[in-house]
Amino acid sequence: MNGNRTCFLKIRARRWREKGWRKKDEDKDRVESEKGNGSRRRVWCIWYLRYRRKRCSLLDLYGLCALQHRGQESCGIVVSDTRGERGNIAYHKDQGLVSEVFKADMLASLHGNLGIGHVRYSTTGGSTRENAQPLVLNYIKGTLALAHNGNLINAPELKEELVYGGAIFHTTTDSEMIAYCIAKERVHTRNVEEAIPCTSRKIRGGYALVVMSPRKLVALRDPFGLKPLCIGKRGHAYVVASESCALDAVGAEFIRDIEPGEMIAITKDGIISNKELQQEKRAHCIFEYIYFARLDSTMDGIGIYDARIRLGRALAKAWPADADLVTGVPESGITAARGFAMETGLPFELAFYKNSYVGRTFIKPTQKERRSSVRIKLNVLEPVVRGKRIVLVDDSIVRGTTMANLIRMLKAAGAKEVHVRISAPPFLYPCYYGTDVPSNDQLIASEHTTEEIRTLIGADSLGYMKIEDLQTVVGDLGICKACFDNQYPVSEGKESRI
């Protein structure tokens, strides 16, 4: 299954004035109106656009670079020329970073005005070239491309049903099951916009999808809102991405978040919002605000930077420390550390130099790689920590690997005391929706008390965010915190695995 995998799409279409469609200024008014009213069930906005054939893949590249923090194992881009023959889809995907996979000559070969892209890290399903996305599927109705962020909890049942129906799988991901289900439903429906909601009723879990046919794009967010998705506009193009920072990267204006259970279809005839899958209960992943999302992103009306400042302030109120300075573990611990310092009045200092050419240790596929990455990723600034009592703030302790190494490094550099403060509650339960915490035996807090963990990592004191304080950080937003409290929003079949 594909973990925290990120969806990015855009569309450009010609303006056909002879069709009598709305003028540019009229459509702009509709866009501005829709920003303030996301609840309308209707065709909500479109600009019919100039056709520029070769720029799609370049903008996809910029968007994927902005989302690189969400996945570093593989990436891909699929494009379509809507003025060409049906099925005129070109794509390239491979293992590696975006900058490694896509060179100038490769981008030049990807011609089209409609496209989707994806960066991936694997939770299950394996880190192989075959599992790279977007997936491209040829079937009786034509060609389908899909990019998927999340995990399905009923994947084994779906796979068994599809296999007995004659499906042959080329990957070990649940994303391929979604693609097959859409193709199967499409045979019995008028269009892909009808096939996707039918598929959504069969799948359970957390997901954000972008699906591309040669003439249209469809984006869908799961009914709980577990995975993020937003839409923006750049001149004559619409852009959908997992995070708003990707919109900024391509110069697009943020319009709004796609709502949980909402499907957006973008075609030559306009943009249609379908909310038939919506439900009252929402469960946005709290770990997006603690760790995954980039600091300059906004999700569901909450700025990630502001949320992490509030996390640090709440942590300081719950677990103050007698110390000389506050520091954070780069990057996701830095902002919470600033909040901690603001609340306590202690000075904030940078105690680590970060090697910018090493990726996130949390999303490395193996424990051995995570250990190696910690050693080469961070180095202690000895003059800052020598002889000091330090509050060290990080976003989480999952396996204990990183924190134990960092404490040893700080004390070896002369720190007198290291008081660890964590801006998340203890990880006690696995995540089934796309975060790489697959089993209890990898969760240090599920096997040890807080005092035992403090001893194991070598800290002088240890304090976790109180679970009741999480809601104060995000206001009245409905959140999923099942990895902390065992209350899964999609509970049926949660133990399932491929």
PDB file of C-alpha atoms in Angstrom, residues 244-382:
ATOM      1  CA  SER A 244      -0.943  24.625  -0.562  1.00  0.00           C
ATOM      2  CA  CYS A 245       2.855  25.046  -0.705  1.00  0.00           C
ATOM      3  CA  ALA A 246       2.740  23.296  -4.109  1.00  0.00           C
ATOM      4  CA  LEU A 247       0.335  25.958  -5.370  1.00  0.00           C
ATOM      5  CA  ASP A 248       2.803  28.630  -4.281  1.00  0.00           C
ATOM      6  CA  ALA A 249       5.612  26.816  -6.096  1.00  0.00           C
ATOM      7  CA  VAL A 250       3.842  27.147  -9.449  1.00  0.00           C
ATOM      8  CA  GLY A 251       2.550  30.654  -8.802  1.00  0.00           C
ATOM      9  CA  ALA A 252      -1.045  29.529  -8.287  1.00  0.00           C
ATOM     10  CA  GLU A 253      -3.553  31.301  -6.081  1.00  0.00           C
ATOM     11  CA  PHE A 254      -5.116  29.179  -3.345  1.00  0.00           C
ATOM     12  CA  ILE A 255      -8.887  28.933  -3.834  1.00  0.00           C
ATOM     13  CA  ARG A 256      -9.961  26.495  -1.131  1.00  0.00           C
ATOM     14  CA  ASP A 257      -9.534  23.052   0.355  1.00  0.00           C
ATOM     15  CA  ILE A 258     -11.430  20.269  -1.331  1.00  0.00           C
ATOM     16  CA  GLU A 259     -13.931  19.178   1.287  1.00  0.00           C
ATOM     17  CA  PRO A 260     -14.002  15.686   2.815  1.00  0.00           C
ATOM     18  CA  GLY A 261     -16.177  13.478   0.618  1.00  0.00           C
ATOM     19  CA  GLU A 262     -16.076  15.966  -2.253  1.00  0.00           C
ATOM     20  CA  MET A 263     -15.227  15.073  -5.847  1.00  0.00           C
ATOM     21  CA  ILE A 264     -14.025  17.754  -8.260  1.00  0.00           C
ATOM     22  CA  ALA A 265     -14.254  16.979 -11.984  1.00  0.00           C
ATOM     23  CA  ILE A 266     -12.380  19.226 -14.421  1.00  0.00           C
ATOM     24  CA  THR A 267     -13.294  18.905 -18.105  1.00  0.00           C
ATOM     25  CA  LYS A 268     -13.534  21.114 -21.180  1.00  0.00           C
ATOM     26  CA  ASP A 269     -17.111  21.880 -20.105  1.00  0.00           C
ATOM     27  CA  GLY A 270     -16.192  23.254 -16.693  1.00  0.00           C
ATOM     28  CA  ILE A 271     -15.587  22.242 -13.120  1.00  0.00           C
ATOM     29  CA  ILE A 272     -18.261  20.267 -11.294  1.00  0.00           C
ATOM     30  CA  SER A 273     -18.304  19.711  -7.518  1.00  0.00           C
ATOM     31  CA  ASN A 274     -20.041  16.508  -6.381  1.00  0.00           C
ATOM     32  CA  LYS A 275     -20.638  16.135  -2.634  1.00  0.00           C
ATOM     33  CA  GLU A 276     -22.840  13.039  -2.550  1.00  0.00           C
ATOM     34  CA  LEU A 277     -20.224  11.132  -0.506  1.00  0.00           C
ATOM     35  CA  GLN A 278     -20.061  13.678   2.284  1.00  0.00           C
ATOM     36  CA  GLN A 279     -20.921  12.806   5.879  1.00  0.00           C
ATOM     37  CA  GLU A 280     -21.159  14.663   9.159  1.00  0.00           C
ATOM     38  CA  LYS A 281     -18.191  13.061  10.919  1.00  0.00           C
ATOM     39  CA  ARG A 282     -14.739  14.419  10.051  1.00  0.00           C
ATOM     40  CA  ALA A 283     -11.356  13.023  11.088  1.00  0.00           C
ATOM     41  CA  HIS A 284      -8.449  15.044   9.694  1.00  0.00           C
ATOM     42  CA  CYS A 285      -5.058  13.452  10.421  1.00  0.00           C
ATOM     43  CA  ILE A 286      -3.513  15.325  13.367  1.00  0.00           C
ATOM     44  CA  PHE A 287      -0.032  14.162  12.343  1.00  0.00           C
ATOM     45  CA  GLU A 288      -0.211  16.442   9.300  1.00  0.00           C
ATOM     46  CA  TYR A 289      -0.172  19.397  11.708  1.00  0.00           C
ATOM     47  CA  ILE A 290       2.461  17.863  13.979  1.00  0.00           C
ATOM     48  CA  TYR A 291       4.912  16.553  11.379  1.00  0.00           C
ATOM     49  CA  PHE A 292       4.060  15.744   7.771  1.00  0.00           C
ATOM     50  CA  ALA A 293       2.918  19.026   6.257  1.00  0.00           C
ATOM     51  CA  ARG A 294       5.381  21.668   5.175  1.00  0.00           C
ATOM     52  CA  LEU A 295       5.644  24.675   7.464  1.00  0.00           C
ATOM     53  CA  ASP A 296       4.385  27.169   4.858  1.00  0.00           C
ATOM     54  CA  SER A 297       1.246  25.175   4.022  1.00  0.00           C
ATOM     55  CA  THR A 298      -2.328  25.769   5.141  1.00  0.00           C
ATOM     56  CA  MET A 299      -4.715  22.843   5.619  1.00  0.00           C
ATOM     57  CA  ASP A 300      -8.440  23.111   6.198  1.00  0.00           C
ATOM     58  CA  GLY A 301      -8.141  26.707   7.319  1.00  0.00           C
ATOM     59  CA  ILE A 302      -5.259  26.140   9.742  1.00  0.00           C
ATOM     60  CA  GLY A 303      -1.729  27.382   9.083  1.00  0.00           C
ATOM     61  CA  ILE A 304       0.848  24.698   9.839  1.00  0.00           C
ATOM     62  CA  TYR A 305       3.277  27.234  11.339  1.00  0.00           C
ATOM     63  CA  ASP A 306       0.625  28.608  13.705  1.00  0.00           C
ATOM     64  CA  ALA A 307      -0.459  25.107  14.726  1.00  0.00           C
ATOM     65  CA  ARG A 308       3.089  24.116  15.681  1.00  0.00           C
ATOM     66  CA  ILE A 309       3.613  27.313  17.662  1.00  0.00           C
ATOM     67  CA  ARG A 310       0.465  26.449  19.614  1.00  0.00           C
ATOM     68  CA  LEU A 311       1.755  22.894  20.123  1.00  0.00           C
ATOM     69  CA  GLY A 312       4.935  24.285  21.680  1.00  0.00           C
ATOM     70  CA  ARG A 313       3.042  26.672  23.933  1.00  0.00           C
ATOM     71  CA  ALA A 314       0.719  23.908  25.154  1.00  0.00           C
ATOM     72  CA  LEU A 315       3.709  21.655  25.778  1.00  0.00           C
ATOM     73  CA  ALA A 316       5.432  24.326  27.860  1.00  0.00           C
ATOM     74  CA  LYS A 317       2.342  24.819  30.026  1.00  0.00           C
ATOM     75  CA  ALA A 318       2.065  21.084  30.650  1.00  0.00           C
ATOM     76  CA  TRP A 319       5.774  20.300  31.082  1.00  0.00           C
ATOM     77  CA  PRO A 320       7.937  23.316  32.021  1.00  0.00           C
ATOM     78  CA  ALA A 321      11.635  22.709  32.641  1.00  0.00           C
ATOM     79  CA  ASP A 322      14.412  24.371  34.643  1.00  0.00           C
ATOM     80  CA  ALA A 323      16.833  24.992  31.785  1.00  0.00           C
ATOM     81  CA  ASP A 324      19.136  27.523  30.108  1.00  0.00           C
ATOM     82  CA  LEU A 325      17.833  27.337  26.541  1.00  0.00           C
ATOM     83  CA  VAL A 326      15.313  25.715  24.227  1.00  0.00           C
ATOM     84  CA  THR A 327      16.220  24.072  20.934  1.00  0.00           C
ATOM     85  CA  GLY A 328      14.405  21.935  18.390  1.00  0.00           C
ATOM     86  CA  VAL A 329      15.231  18.983  16.187  1.00  0.00           C
ATOM     87  CA  PRO A 330      15.310  20.225  12.564  1.00  0.00           C
ATOM     88  CA  GLU A 331      12.986  20.715  10.841  1.00  0.00           C
ATOM     89  CA  SER A 332       9.635  19.741  12.315  1.00  0.00           C
ATOM     90  CA  GLY A 333      10.691  20.274  15.933  1.00  0.00           C
ATOM     91  CA  ILE A 334      11.971  23.828  15.395  1.00  0.00           C
ATOM     92  CA  THR A 335       8.643  25.668  15.341  1.00  0.00           C
ATOM     93  CA  ALA A 336       7.243  23.852  18.384  1.00  0.00           C
ATOM     94  CA  ALA A 337      10.504  24.717  20.171  1.00  0.00           C
ATOM     95  CA  ARG A 338       9.939  28.393  19.354  1.00  0.00           C
ATOM     96  CA  GLY A 339       6.457  28.127  20.836  1.00  0.00           C
ATOM     97  CA  PHE A 340       7.896  26.498  23.948  1.00  0.00           C
ATOM     98  CA  ALA A 341      10.447  29.307  24.284  1.00  0.00           C
ATOM     99  CA  MET A 342       7.775  31.986  23.782  1.00  0.00           C
ATOM    100  CA  GLU A 343       5.652  30.518  26.563  1.00  0.00           C
ATOM    101  CA  THR A 344       8.479  30.014  29.078  1.00  0.00           C
ATOM    102  CA  GLY A 345      10.587  33.083  28.284  1.00  0.00           C
ATOM    103  CA  LEU A 346      13.684  30.908  27.818  1.00  0.00           C
ATOM    104  CA  PRO A 347      16.027  31.798  24.960  1.00  0.00           C
ATOM    105  CA  PHE A 348      15.658  29.826  21.743  1.00  0.00           C
ATOM    106  CA  GLU A 349      18.868  28.637  20.070  1.00  0.00           C
ATOM    107  CA  LEU A 350      19.795  26.477  17.094  1.00  0.00           C
ATOM    108  CA  ALA A 351      21.831  23.591  18.492  1.00  0.00           C
ATOM    109  CA  PHE A 352      22.163  21.505  15.327  1.00  0.00           C
ATOM    110  CA  TYR A 353      23.547  22.041  11.870  1.00  0.00           C
ATOM    111  CA  LYS A 354      21.387  20.233   9.361  1.00  0.00           C
ATOM    112  CA  ASN A 355      22.804  18.707   6.201  1.00  0.00           C
ATOM    113  CA  SER A 356      20.197  19.814   3.658  1.00  0.00           C
ATOM    114  CA  TYR A 357      21.069  17.020   1.237  1.00  0.00           C
ATOM    115  CA  VAL A 358      19.769  14.253   3.501  1.00  0.00           C
ATOM    116  CA  GLY A 359      16.046  13.528   3.494  1.00  0.00           C
ATOM    117  CA  ARG A 360      13.635  12.863   6.326  1.00  0.00           C
ATOM    118  CA  THR A 361      14.673   9.971   8.562  1.00  0.00           C
ATOM    119  CA  PHE A 362      11.100   9.062   9.463  1.00  0.00           C
ATOM    120  CA  ILE A 363      10.222   8.116   5.894  1.00  0.00           C
ATOM    121  CA  LYS A 364      13.281   6.007   5.139  1.00  0.00           C
ATOM    122  CA  PRO A 365      12.071   2.489   4.289  1.00  0.00           C
ATOM    123  CA  THR A 366      14.309   0.537   6.737  1.00  0.00           C
ATOM    124  CA  GLN A 367      15.512   0.971  10.316  1.00  0.00           C
ATOM    125  CA  LYS A 368      19.135   0.635   9.208  1.00  0.00           C
ATOM    126  CA  GLU A 369      18.712   3.541   6.784  1.00  0.00           C
ATOM    127  CA  ARG A 370      17.067   5.629   9.500  1.00  0.00           C
ATOM    128  CA  ARG A 371      20.016   5.109  11.879  1.00  0.00           C
ATOM    129  CA  SER A 372      22.534   6.035   9.199  1.00  0.00           C
ATOM    130  CA  SER A 373      20.573   9.123   8.176  1.00  0.00           C
ATOM    131  CA  VAL A 374      20.489  10.498  11.725  1.00  0.00           C
ATOM    132  CA  ARG A 375      24.280  10.421  11.972  1.00  0.00           C
ATOM    133  CA  ILE A 376      24.931  12.219   8.696  1.00  0.00           C
ATOM    134  CA  LYS A 377      21.902  14.518   8.791  1.00  0.00           C
ATOM    135  CA  LEU A 378      22.594  16.482  11.986  1.00  0.00           C
ATOM    136  CA  ASN A 379      25.693  17.740  13.767  1.00  0.00           C
ATOM    137  CA  VAL A 380      25.784  19.522  17.128  1.00  0.00           C
ATOM    138  CA  LEU A 381      26.899  23.149  17.409  1.00  0.00           C
ATOM    139  CA  GLU A 382      29.186  22.628  20.409  1.00  0.00           C
TER     140      GLU A 382
END
